[in-house]
Amino acid sequence: IGTLRAIGMRRSSVLFMFMSEAMVLGLVATTVGVTLGVVLASGLNALKISVGMDAMRAILMSDTLRLSITAGQVVGPIIAFTLVAMLAALWPAMRAARLQPVTAIHKIG
């Protein structure tokens, strides 16, 4: 941060850089998580797991466990958790943007 500010990067650019990184990390992480969830659900559906309890049969209205995934269940968490990642990065990004170049260089480690 200190080096970037020392070579002339504006505070708004530092803030934008941190927020962009948070957005990309949040987007990649949630996309990987949702993809693994879809693969797991598909695998469980392929196993055709039998529901043994009568109460569960009444709730599921089926003898086998079937997991269905809608587009909203995929896109919603990706958007929500990407926004959460960006909100979590907002305060540190604002603090980093406010640092003076010399102070930031001295705070290594």
Coordinates of C-alpha atoms in Angstrom, one line a residue:
I1 CA 0.0 0.0 0.0
G2 CA 2.8 2.4 1.0
T3 CA 4.7 1.7 -2.2
L4 CA 1.6 2.2 -4.4
R5 CA 0.7 5.5 -2.6
A6 CA 4.4 6.6 -2.8
I7 CA 4.4 6.2 -6.6
G8 CA 1.3 8.3 -6.9
M9 CA -1.7 6.0 -6.5
R10 CA -4.7 8.0 -5.3
R11 CA -6.7 7.0 -2.2
S12 CA -9.7 6.3 -4.3
S13 CA -7.7 3.9 -6.5
V14 CA -6.4 2.1 -3.4
L15 CA -10.0 1.7 -2.1
F16 CA -11.2 0.5 -5.5
M17 CA -8.3 -2.0 -5.7
F18 CA -9.2 -3.5 -2.3
M19 CA -12.9 -3.6 -3.1
S20 CA -12.3 -5.2 -6.5
E21 CA -10.1 -7.9 -4.9
A22 CA -12.8 -8.6 -2.3
M23 CA -15.4 -8.9 -5.0
V24 CA -13.3 -11.3 -7.1
L25 CA -12.5 -13.4 -4.1
G26 CA -16.1 -13.5 -2.9
L27 CA -17.3 -14.4 -6.4
V28 CA -14.8 -17.1 -6.9
A29 CA -15.3 -18.6 -3.4
T30 CA -19.1 -18.7 -3.7
T31 CA -19.0 -20.0 -7.2
V32 CA -16.8 -22.9 -6.1
G33 CA -19.0 -23.5 -3.1
V34 CA -22.2 -23.5 -5.1
T35 CA -20.7 -25.7 -7.8
L36 CA -19.6 -28.2 -5.1
G37 CA -23.1 -28.1 -3.6
V38 CA -24.7 -28.8 -7.0
V39 CA -22.3 -31.7 -7.7
L40 CA -23.0 -33.1 -4.2
A41 CA -26.8 -32.8 -4.7
S42 CA -26.6 -34.5 -8.1
G43 CA -24.5 -37.3 -6.6
L44 CA -27.0 -37.8 -3.8
N45 CA -29.8 -37.9 -6.3
A46 CA -28.0 -40.5 -8.4
L47 CA -27.7 -42.7 -5.3
K48 CA -31.5 -42.8 -4.8
I49 CA -31.2 -42.9 -1.1
S50 CA -34.2 -44.7 0.5
V51 CA -36.1 -42.8 3.2
G52 CA -36.7 -45.2 6.1
M53 CA -38.9 -43.4 8.5
D54 CA -42.6 -43.1 8.0
A55 CA -42.7 -39.5 9.2
M56 CA -40.1 -38.5 6.6
R57 CA -42.0 -40.3 3.9
A58 CA -45.0 -38.3 4.7
I59 CA -43.1 -35.0 4.6
L60 CA -41.2 -35.8 1.4
M61 CA -44.1 -37.7 -0.2
S62 CA -41.6 -40.1 -1.6
D63 CA -39.7 -43.3 -0.7
T64 CA -36.4 -41.8 -2.0
L65 CA -34.6 -38.6 -1.2
R66 CA -34.7 -36.2 -4.1
L67 CA -32.9 -32.9 -4.0
S68 CA -33.9 -30.2 -6.5
I69 CA -32.0 -27.1 -7.2
T70 CA -33.4 -24.0 -8.8
A71 CA -31.6 -21.1 -10.5
G72 CA -32.5 -18.8 -7.6
Q73 CA -30.9 -21.2 -5.2
V74 CA -27.7 -21.0 -7.2
V75 CA -27.6 -17.3 -8.1
G76 CA -28.9 -15.9 -4.8
P77 CA -26.1 -17.2 -2.6
I78 CA -23.5 -16.1 -5.1
I79 CA -24.8 -12.5 -5.1
A80 CA -25.4 -12.5 -1.3
F81 CA -22.1 -13.8 -0.2
T82 CA -20.1 -11.7 -2.7
L83 CA -21.8 -8.6 -1.2
V84 CA -21.0 -9.9 2.3
A85 CA -17.3 -10.3 1.3
M86 CA -17.3 -6.7 -0.1
L87 CA -18.9 -5.3 3.0
A88 CA -16.4 -7.2 5.2
A89 CA -13.5 -5.6 3.1
L90 CA -15.0 -2.1 3.2
W91 CA -13.6 -0.9 6.6
P92 CA -10.0 -2.3 6.0
A93 CA -10.0 -0.8 2.5
M94 CA -11.0 2.6 3.8
R95 CA -8.3 2.4 6.5
A96 CA -5.7 1.4 3.9
A97 CA -6.7 4.2 1.6
R98 CA -6.3 6.7 4.4
L99 CA -2.7 5.7 5.3
Q100 CA 0.1 8.1 4.5
P101 CA 2.7 6.4 2.2
V102 CA 5.5 6.7 4.8
T103 CA 3.3 5.2 7.5
A104 CA 2.2 2.3 5.3
I105 CA 5.8 1.5 4.4
H106 CA 6.9 1.5 8.0
K107 CA 4.0 -0.9 9.0
I108 CA 5.4 -3.9 7.1
G109 CA 4.7 -7.2 8.8

